[in-house]
């Protein structure tokens, strides 16, 4: 499965040599960035996998390509067909790109709480975007269920089901995980990232744990309002979901099929407050020149704290999911940050970057 995906990534050898055939072959093979400032603070080595350098701008390009390729291999969709998904944004953007490249129609159901930048981009890519009220997963009107039900009404159509279709995690098992292993030369103490579908964490985690013989620890980072930290730390008890976060596309109230592939093998989990994520958005811009979104910032905070926990000399990697371009009207808006009670989370000397009213 996804053999062509794996061969393309391996054959490029993490270099700029050669050419690739279109959008789909350009997915993956992203750099691993050494985060100098944070590494020096901890006495460790902290790395970020630059997934914003995928051609669609996020880590979700991998999942999007993986689930569509899987459907093609199974004969579930034919030329001219329609791809339907429920997504908080980046998977939809990845799917819209893949559909343009492969000649499919694309229909996206998404919560109406998502940033306008994402909605606009999806429409610019030719997707039929259908924002719906944000309701819990157990509500029949949840955006995922609406996507599933709509796909059933069409001929030659698939619902890609990113949360529970394990082709998502497999895409990371055959691409992201091997890339990180090769880029760190197999010398990595821990990998940590947040999860929405669970595909990245499960796929990368499984590969790294297998290749290291269990030596590489795999941790989960969580935003406020998600139940996953409590699930992991309690030994498998799901609690009622409460609270919320400014981060988009991460956090869960259930164990998805993708996450379920690996959740019992995690080394641990912890929650990162929004205040720390906002501060990291600005710190990475100021010290590393990296313009990243809040979910990426959460991952970096988690990697920083895990490196501190593991001690000096440790080597920790995480995922730089996407850039801030899709969230800039929020993250760099003084008015929006103040409304969320987060204006004071920005260090005083970095408030100069909050240039939007």
Short mmCIF file of C-alpha atoms in Angstrom, two decimals:
data_model
loop_
_atom_site.label_atom_id
_atom_site.label_comp_id
_atom_site.label_asym_id
_atom_site.label_seq_id
_atom_site.Cartn_x
_atom_site.Cartn_y
_atom_site.Cartn_z
CA UNK A 1 0.00 0.00 0.00
CA UNK A 2 1.26 3.46 -0.91
CA UNK A 3 4.39 1.87 -2.38
CA UNK A 4 4.84 4.71 -4.87
CA UNK A 5 4.59 7.23 -2.02
CA UNK A 6 7.36 5.48 -0.10
CA UNK A 7 9.63 4.98 -3.12
CA UNK A 8 9.33 8.65 -4.13
CA UNK A 9 10.30 9.84 -0.67
CA UNK A 10 13.20 7.41 -0.33
CA UNK A 11 14.58 8.00 -3.81
CA UNK A 12 14.85 11.74 -3.32
CA UNK A 13 17.23 11.18 -0.44
CA UNK A 14 16.22 14.34 1.44
CA UNK A 15 17.90 16.61 -1.08
CA UNK A 16 16.93 19.06 -3.78
CA UNK A 17 18.46 16.93 -6.53
CA UNK A 18 16.24 15.84 -9.38
CA UNK A 19 12.62 16.59 -10.21
CA UNK A 20 9.24 15.22 -9.16
CA UNK A 21 6.14 14.56 -11.19
CA UNK A 22 3.49 17.02 -10.09
CA UNK A 23 1.91 17.90 -6.75
CA UNK A 24 1.51 14.37 -5.44
CA UNK A 25 5.19 13.45 -5.78
CA UNK A 26 6.17 16.72 -4.08
CA UNK A 27 4.45 15.68 -0.85
CA UNK A 28 6.88 14.69 1.90
CA UNK A 29 10.65 14.79 2.14
CA UNK A 30 10.54 17.93 4.29
CA UNK A 31 13.55 19.28 6.21
CA UNK A 32 14.16 18.63 9.90
CA UNK A 33 15.02 21.98 11.49
CA UNK A 34 17.33 22.28 14.48
CA UNK A 35 15.75 24.84 16.82
CA UNK A 36 18.90 26.52 18.07
CA UNK A 37 17.55 28.93 20.69
CA UNK A 38 15.36 26.44 22.50
CA UNK A 39 18.02 23.75 22.27
CA UNK A 40 20.58 26.00 23.92
CA UNK A 41 18.15 26.85 26.73
CA UNK A 42 17.68 23.18 27.58
CA UNK A 43 21.12 21.82 26.79
CA UNK A 44 19.34 19.37 24.50
CA UNK A 45 18.74 19.10 20.78
CA UNK A 46 15.21 20.00 19.69
CA UNK A 47 14.11 19.44 16.11
CA UNK A 48 11.01 20.46 14.17
CA UNK A 49 9.86 18.59 11.06
CA UNK A 50 9.08 21.41 8.61
CA UNK A 51 5.73 20.14 7.35
CA UNK A 52 4.76 23.64 6.26
CA UNK A 53 7.09 22.98 3.33
CA UNK A 54 4.75 20.40 1.84
CA UNK A 55 3.29 21.75 -1.42
CA UNK A 56 -0.13 22.31 0.17
CA UNK A 57 1.44 23.98 3.18
CA UNK A 58 0.82 21.50 5.98
CA UNK A 59 1.41 18.04 7.43
CA UNK A 60 -2.09 17.08 6.28
CA UNK A 61 -0.92 16.81 2.67
CA UNK A 62 0.46 13.41 3.64
CA UNK A 63 -2.82 12.13 5.06
CA UNK A 64 -4.80 13.58 2.16
CA UNK A 65 -2.63 11.84 -0.40
CA UNK A 66 -2.59 8.64 1.64
CA UNK A 67 -6.35 8.23 1.95
CA UNK A 68 -6.99 9.06 -1.72
CA UNK A 69 -4.28 6.66 -2.94
CA UNK A 70 -5.71 3.98 -0.68
CA UNK A 71 -9.20 4.49 -2.16
CA UNK A 72 -7.77 4.27 -5.68
CA UNK A 73 -5.89 1.07 -4.87
CA UNK A 74 -9.11 -0.47 -3.54
CA UNK A 75 -11.08 0.65 -6.62
CA UNK A 76 -13.42 2.79 -4.54
CA UNK A 77 -13.16 5.85 -6.77
CA UNK A 78 -12.76 6.25 -10.52
CA UNK A 79 -11.75 9.20 -12.74
CA UNK A 80 -14.13 12.14 -12.42
CA UNK A 81 -15.35 11.04 -8.99
CA UNK A 82 -15.97 13.09 -5.87
CA UNK A 83 -13.98 13.18 -2.64
CA UNK A 84 -15.96 14.23 0.46
CA UNK A 85 -14.49 14.94 3.89
CA UNK A 86 -15.29 16.53 7.20
CA UNK A 87 -12.29 18.60 8.29
CA UNK A 88 -11.30 21.53 10.46
CA UNK A 89 -9.17 22.86 7.61
CA UNK A 90 -5.77 21.53 6.64
CA UNK A 91 -6.83 18.04 5.57
CA UNK A 92 -9.44 19.70 3.38
CA UNK A 93 -6.81 21.94 1.85
CA UNK A 94 -4.58 18.93 1.19
CA UNK A 95 -7.51 17.04 -0.35
CA UNK A 96 -8.44 20.03 -2.51
CA UNK A 97 -4.90 20.12 -3.89
CA UNK A 98 -4.81 16.35 -4.45
CA UNK A 99 -8.23 16.46 -6.15
CA UNK A 100 -7.09 19.23 -8.49
CA UNK A 101 -3.97 17.21 -9.34
CA UNK A 102 -5.92 13.99 -9.91
CA UNK A 103 -9.07 15.41 -11.52
CA UNK A 104 -11.60 14.71 -8.75
CA UNK A 105 -14.33 16.94 -7.37
CA UNK A 106 -13.93 17.93 -3.73
CA UNK A 107 -16.62 18.66 -1.13
CA UNK A 108 -15.62 19.81 2.36
CA UNK A 109 -17.81 20.00 5.46
CA UNK A 110 -16.19 21.97 8.26
CA UNK A 111 -17.06 23.62 11.59
CA UNK A 112 -18.03 27.25 11.13
CA UNK A 113 -15.52 28.19 13.86
CA UNK A 114 -12.52 27.82 11.55
CA UNK A 115 -10.44 30.74 10.30
CA UNK A 116 -11.67 32.64 7.26
CA UNK A 117 -8.26 32.21 5.63
CA UNK A 118 -8.79 28.44 5.49
CA UNK A 119 -12.32 28.73 4.12
CA UNK A 120 -11.22 31.20 1.45
CA UNK A 121 -8.28 29.05 0.40
CA UNK A 122 -10.45 25.96 0.04
CA UNK A 123 -12.81 27.85 -2.24
CA UNK A 124 -9.90 29.25 -4.25
CA UNK A 125 -8.79 25.65 -4.79
CA UNK A 126 -12.17 24.82 -6.27
CA UNK A 127 -13.61 22.92 -3.31
CA UNK A 128 -17.32 23.05 -2.50
CA UNK A 129 -17.05 24.28 1.12
CA UNK A 130 -19.97 23.74 3.50
CA UNK A 131 -19.46 25.34 6.93
CA UNK A 132 -21.83 23.89 9.53
CA UNK A 133 -22.38 24.61 13.25
CA UNK A 134 -19.72 23.12 15.50
CA UNK A 135 -21.37 20.37 17.54
CA UNK A 136 -20.10 17.32 19.43
CA UNK A 137 -19.19 14.12 17.61
CA UNK A 138 -22.18 12.27 19.07
CA UNK A 139 -24.53 14.79 17.46
CA UNK A 140 -25.89 13.63 14.06
CA UNK A 141 -25.22 17.14 12.73
CA UNK A 142 -21.48 16.90 13.45
CA UNK A 143 -19.55 17.89 10.34
CA UNK A 144 -18.00 14.42 9.99
CA UNK A 145 -21.40 12.72 9.94
CA UNK A 146 -22.78 15.21 7.45
CA UNK A 147 -19.83 14.50 5.14
CA UNK A 148 -20.37 10.74 5.44
CA UNK A 149 -24.08 11.01 4.76
CA UNK A 150 -23.63 13.28 1.76
CA UNK A 151 -21.06 10.97 0.15
CA UNK A 152 -23.60 8.13 0.35
CA UNK A 153 -25.99 10.09 -1.88
CA UNK A 154 -23.47 10.29 -4.73
CA UNK A 155 -22.24 7.79 -7.29
CA UNK A 156 -18.49 7.37 -7.76
CA UNK A 157 -17.75 9.16 -4.50
CA UNK A 158 -15.82 8.45 -1.31
CA UNK A 159 -15.92 9.81 2.20
CA UNK A 160 -12.24 9.73 3.13
CA UNK A 161 -13.00 9.50 6.87
CA UNK A 162 -9.67 10.95 8.01
CA UNK A 163 -10.32 10.26 11.72
CA UNK A 164 -11.00 6.52 11.48
CA UNK A 165 -9.50 5.54 8.12
CA UNK A 166 -6.15 4.05 9.13
CA UNK A 167 -4.69 4.76 5.69
CA UNK A 168 -4.03 8.14 7.34
CA UNK A 169 -1.66 6.68 9.95
CA UNK A 170 -0.13 4.35 7.36
CA UNK A 171 0.87 7.33 5.21
CA UNK A 172 2.97 8.62 8.12
CA UNK A 173 4.32 5.15 8.86
CA UNK A 174 5.75 4.86 5.34
CA UNK A 175 6.90 8.46 4.91
CA UNK A 176 7.14 10.82 7.92
CA UNK A 177 8.51 8.25 10.33
CA UNK A 178 11.24 6.95 7.99
CA UNK A 179 12.25 10.51 7.10
CA UNK A 180 12.70 11.50 10.76
CA UNK A 181 14.62 8.30 11.48
CA UNK A 182 17.00 8.89 8.58
CA UNK A 183 17.39 12.61 9.30
CA UNK A 184 18.34 11.91 12.93
CA UNK A 185 20.46 8.91 11.90
CA UNK A 186 18.44 6.81 14.29
CA UNK A 187 19.58 8.81 17.29
CA UNK A 188 16.41 10.19 18.84
CA UNK A 189 15.26 9.97 22.44
CA UNK A 190 11.70 11.13 21.96
CA UNK A 191 9.04 12.29 19.55
CA UNK A 192 6.04 14.34 20.64
CA UNK A 193 3.13 16.04 18.93
CA UNK A 194 -0.53 16.91 19.35
CA UNK A 195 -3.20 14.88 17.66
CA UNK A 196 -6.55 15.47 16.02
CA UNK A 197 -7.12 12.40 13.88
CA UNK A 198 -4.21 10.60 15.51
CA UNK A 199 -2.64 9.70 12.17
CA UNK A 200 0.65 11.54 12.55
CA UNK A 201 1.31 10.44 16.13
CA UNK A 202 0.32 6.82 15.52
CA UNK A 203 2.14 6.43 12.21
CA UNK A 204 5.35 8.20 13.20
CA UNK A 205 5.27 6.74 16.70
CA UNK A 206 4.88 3.18 15.53
CA UNK A 207 7.71 3.48 13.01
CA UNK A 208 10.16 5.14 15.41
CA UNK A 209 9.40 2.72 18.22
CA UNK A 210 9.87 -0.28 15.95
CA UNK A 211 13.12 1.00 14.40
CA UNK A 212 14.60 1.97 17.78
CA UNK A 213 13.65 -1.28 19.45
CA UNK A 214 11.47 0.67 21.86
CA UNK A 215 14.18 3.14 22.88
CA UNK A 216 12.56 6.22 21.34
CA UNK A 217 9.81 7.50 23.63
CA UNK A 218 6.57 8.67 22.02
CA UNK A 219 4.55 11.35 23.85
CA UNK A 220 1.25 13.09 23.20
CA UNK A 221 0.79 16.85 23.61
CA UNK A 222 -2.73 18.13 24.16
CA UNK A 223 -4.57 21.46 24.01
CA UNK A 224 -7.03 22.52 26.72
CA UNK A 225 -10.48 20.98 26.24
CA UNK A 226 -9.18 17.64 25.00
CA UNK A 227 -9.56 14.40 26.97
CA UNK A 228 -6.50 12.63 25.64
CA UNK A 229 -4.03 13.60 28.38
CA UNK A 230 -6.39 12.32 31.05
CA UNK A 231 -7.03 9.16 29.01
CA UNK A 232 -3.33 8.34 28.73
CA UNK A 233 -2.42 9.26 32.30
CA UNK A 234 -5.41 7.47 33.86
CA UNK A 235 -4.75 4.24 32.02
CA UNK A 236 -7.64 4.51 29.62
CA UNK A 237 -10.51 6.37 31.27
CA UNK A 238 -12.45 8.79 29.07
CA UNK A 239 -13.76 11.82 30.93
CA UNK A 240 -16.35 14.35 29.90
CA UNK A 241 -14.84 16.91 27.54
CA UNK A 242 -14.78 20.46 28.93
CA UNK A 243 -13.00 23.71 28.16
CA UNK A 244 -11.69 24.91 24.83
CA UNK A 245 -8.58 26.06 23.01
CA UNK A 246 -7.66 28.59 20.32
CA UNK A 247 -5.73 25.87 18.48
CA UNK A 248 -7.43 24.40 15.41
CA UNK A 249 -7.61 20.81 14.28
CA UNK A 250 -6.14 19.18 17.40
CA UNK A 251 -7.57 17.74 20.59
CA UNK A 252 -10.21 15.03 20.88
CA UNK A 253 -13.13 13.79 22.91
CA UNK A 254 -12.68 10.17 21.81
CA UNK A 255 -10.09 7.64 20.68
CA UNK A 256 -10.13 7.55 16.89
CA UNK A 257 -9.25 4.40 14.97
CA UNK A 258 -5.96 6.00 13.92
CA UNK A 259 -4.96 6.91 17.47
CA UNK A 260 -6.22 3.55 18.69
CA UNK A 261 -3.46 1.85 16.70
CA UNK A 262 -0.86 3.23 19.10
CA UNK A 263 -2.41 4.98 22.11
CA UNK A 264 -1.58 2.15 24.54
CA UNK A 265 2.10 2.33 23.60
CA UNK A 266 2.55 6.03 24.43
CA UNK A 267 5.16 6.95 27.02
CA UNK A 268 3.05 9.78 28.42
CA UNK A 269 1.02 12.89 27.73
CA UNK A 270 0.55 16.43 29.01
CA UNK A 271 -1.54 19.50 28.30
CA UNK A 272 -0.12 22.80 27.02
CA UNK A 273 -2.07 25.96 27.98
CA UNK A 274 -3.00 28.41 25.22
CA UNK A 275 -0.92 31.10 26.93
CA UNK A 276 2.26 29.07 26.36
CA UNK A 277 1.31 28.35 22.74
CA UNK A 278 0.75 32.04 21.99
CA UNK A 279 4.04 33.01 23.61
CA UNK A 280 5.83 30.39 21.49
CA UNK A 281 4.25 31.69 18.25
CA UNK A 282 5.96 35.00 18.91
CA UNK A 283 9.21 33.57 20.29
CA UNK A 284 9.80 31.36 17.26
CA UNK A 285 9.16 34.29 14.95
CA UNK A 286 11.58 36.47 16.89
CA UNK A 287 14.39 33.99 17.55
CA UNK A 288 14.16 31.48 14.69
CA UNK A 289 12.41 33.44 11.94
CA UNK A 290 9.68 30.81 11.81
CA UNK A 291 6.14 32.05 11.13
CA UNK A 292 4.02 29.25 12.55
CA UNK A 293 0.48 28.56 13.71
CA UNK A 294 -0.76 27.88 17.23
CA UNK A 295 -0.85 24.08 16.86
CA UNK A 296 2.77 24.09 15.76
CA UNK A 297 3.61 26.37 18.67
CA UNK A 298 1.94 23.92 21.05
CA UNK A 299 4.08 21.11 19.62
CA UNK A 300 7.25 23.13 20.13
CA UNK A 301 6.32 24.04 23.72
CA UNK A 302 5.76 20.34 24.34
CA UNK A 303 9.10 19.38 22.79
CA UNK A 304 10.84 22.04 24.89
CA UNK A 305 9.23 20.79 28.10
CA UNK A 306 9.88 17.14 27.24
CA UNK A 307 13.55 17.92 26.56
CA UNK A 308 13.75 19.53 30.00
CA UNK A 309 12.12 16.45 31.52
CA UNK A 310 14.51 14.05 29.79
CA UNK A 311 17.56 16.13 30.73
CA UNK A 312 20.58 17.66 29.08
CA UNK A 313 21.87 15.91 26.00
CA UNK A 314 18.47 14.52 25.06
CA UNK A 315 17.24 14.68 21.47
CA UNK A 316 13.58 15.43 20.84
CA UNK A 317 11.63 15.93 17.60
CA UNK A 318 8.19 17.32 16.87
CA UNK A 319 6.01 18.42 13.96
CA UNK A 320 5.86 21.98 12.59
CA UNK A 321 2.35 21.47 11.22
CA UNK A 322 1.82 24.62 9.17
CA UNK A 323 2.58 28.32 8.92
CA UNK A 324 0.74 31.24 10.48
CA UNK A 325 -0.61 32.51 7.15
CA UNK A 326 -3.89 30.67 7.68
CA UNK A 327 -4.38 32.21 11.13
CA UNK A 328 -2.72 35.61 10.97
CA UNK A 329 -5.96 37.57 11.25
CA UNK A 330 -6.30 36.02 14.72
CA UNK A 331 -2.83 35.31 16.06
CA UNK A 332 -1.45 38.74 15.20
CA UNK A 333 -4.58 40.73 15.98
CA UNK A 334 -4.42 42.67 19.24
CA UNK A 335 -8.21 42.88 19.30
CA UNK A 336 -8.70 39.13 18.86
CA UNK A 337 -6.03 38.20 21.40
CA UNK A 338 -7.50 40.60 23.94
CA UNK A 339 -10.98 39.13 23.41
CA UNK A 340 -9.54 35.69 24.16
CA UNK A 341 -7.69 36.95 27.25
CA UNK A 342 -4.35 36.16 25.64
CA UNK A 343 -2.86 39.58 24.93
CA UNK A 344 -0.72 39.43 28.06
CA UNK A 345 0.62 35.99 27.07
CA UNK A 346 2.89 37.75 24.57
CA UNK A 347 6.18 38.79 26.16
CA UNK A 348 6.39 42.59 26.31
CA UNK A 349 9.40 42.80 24.00
CA UNK A 350 7.56 40.73 21.35
CA UNK A 351 4.27 42.65 21.26
CA UNK A 352 5.66 44.69 18.38
CA UNK A 353 4.76 41.74 16.12
CA UNK A 354 1.02 42.00 16.94
CA UNK A 355 0.46 44.49 14.15
CA UNK A 356 -3.17 43.83 13.27
CA UNK A 357 -6.04 45.70 14.99
#
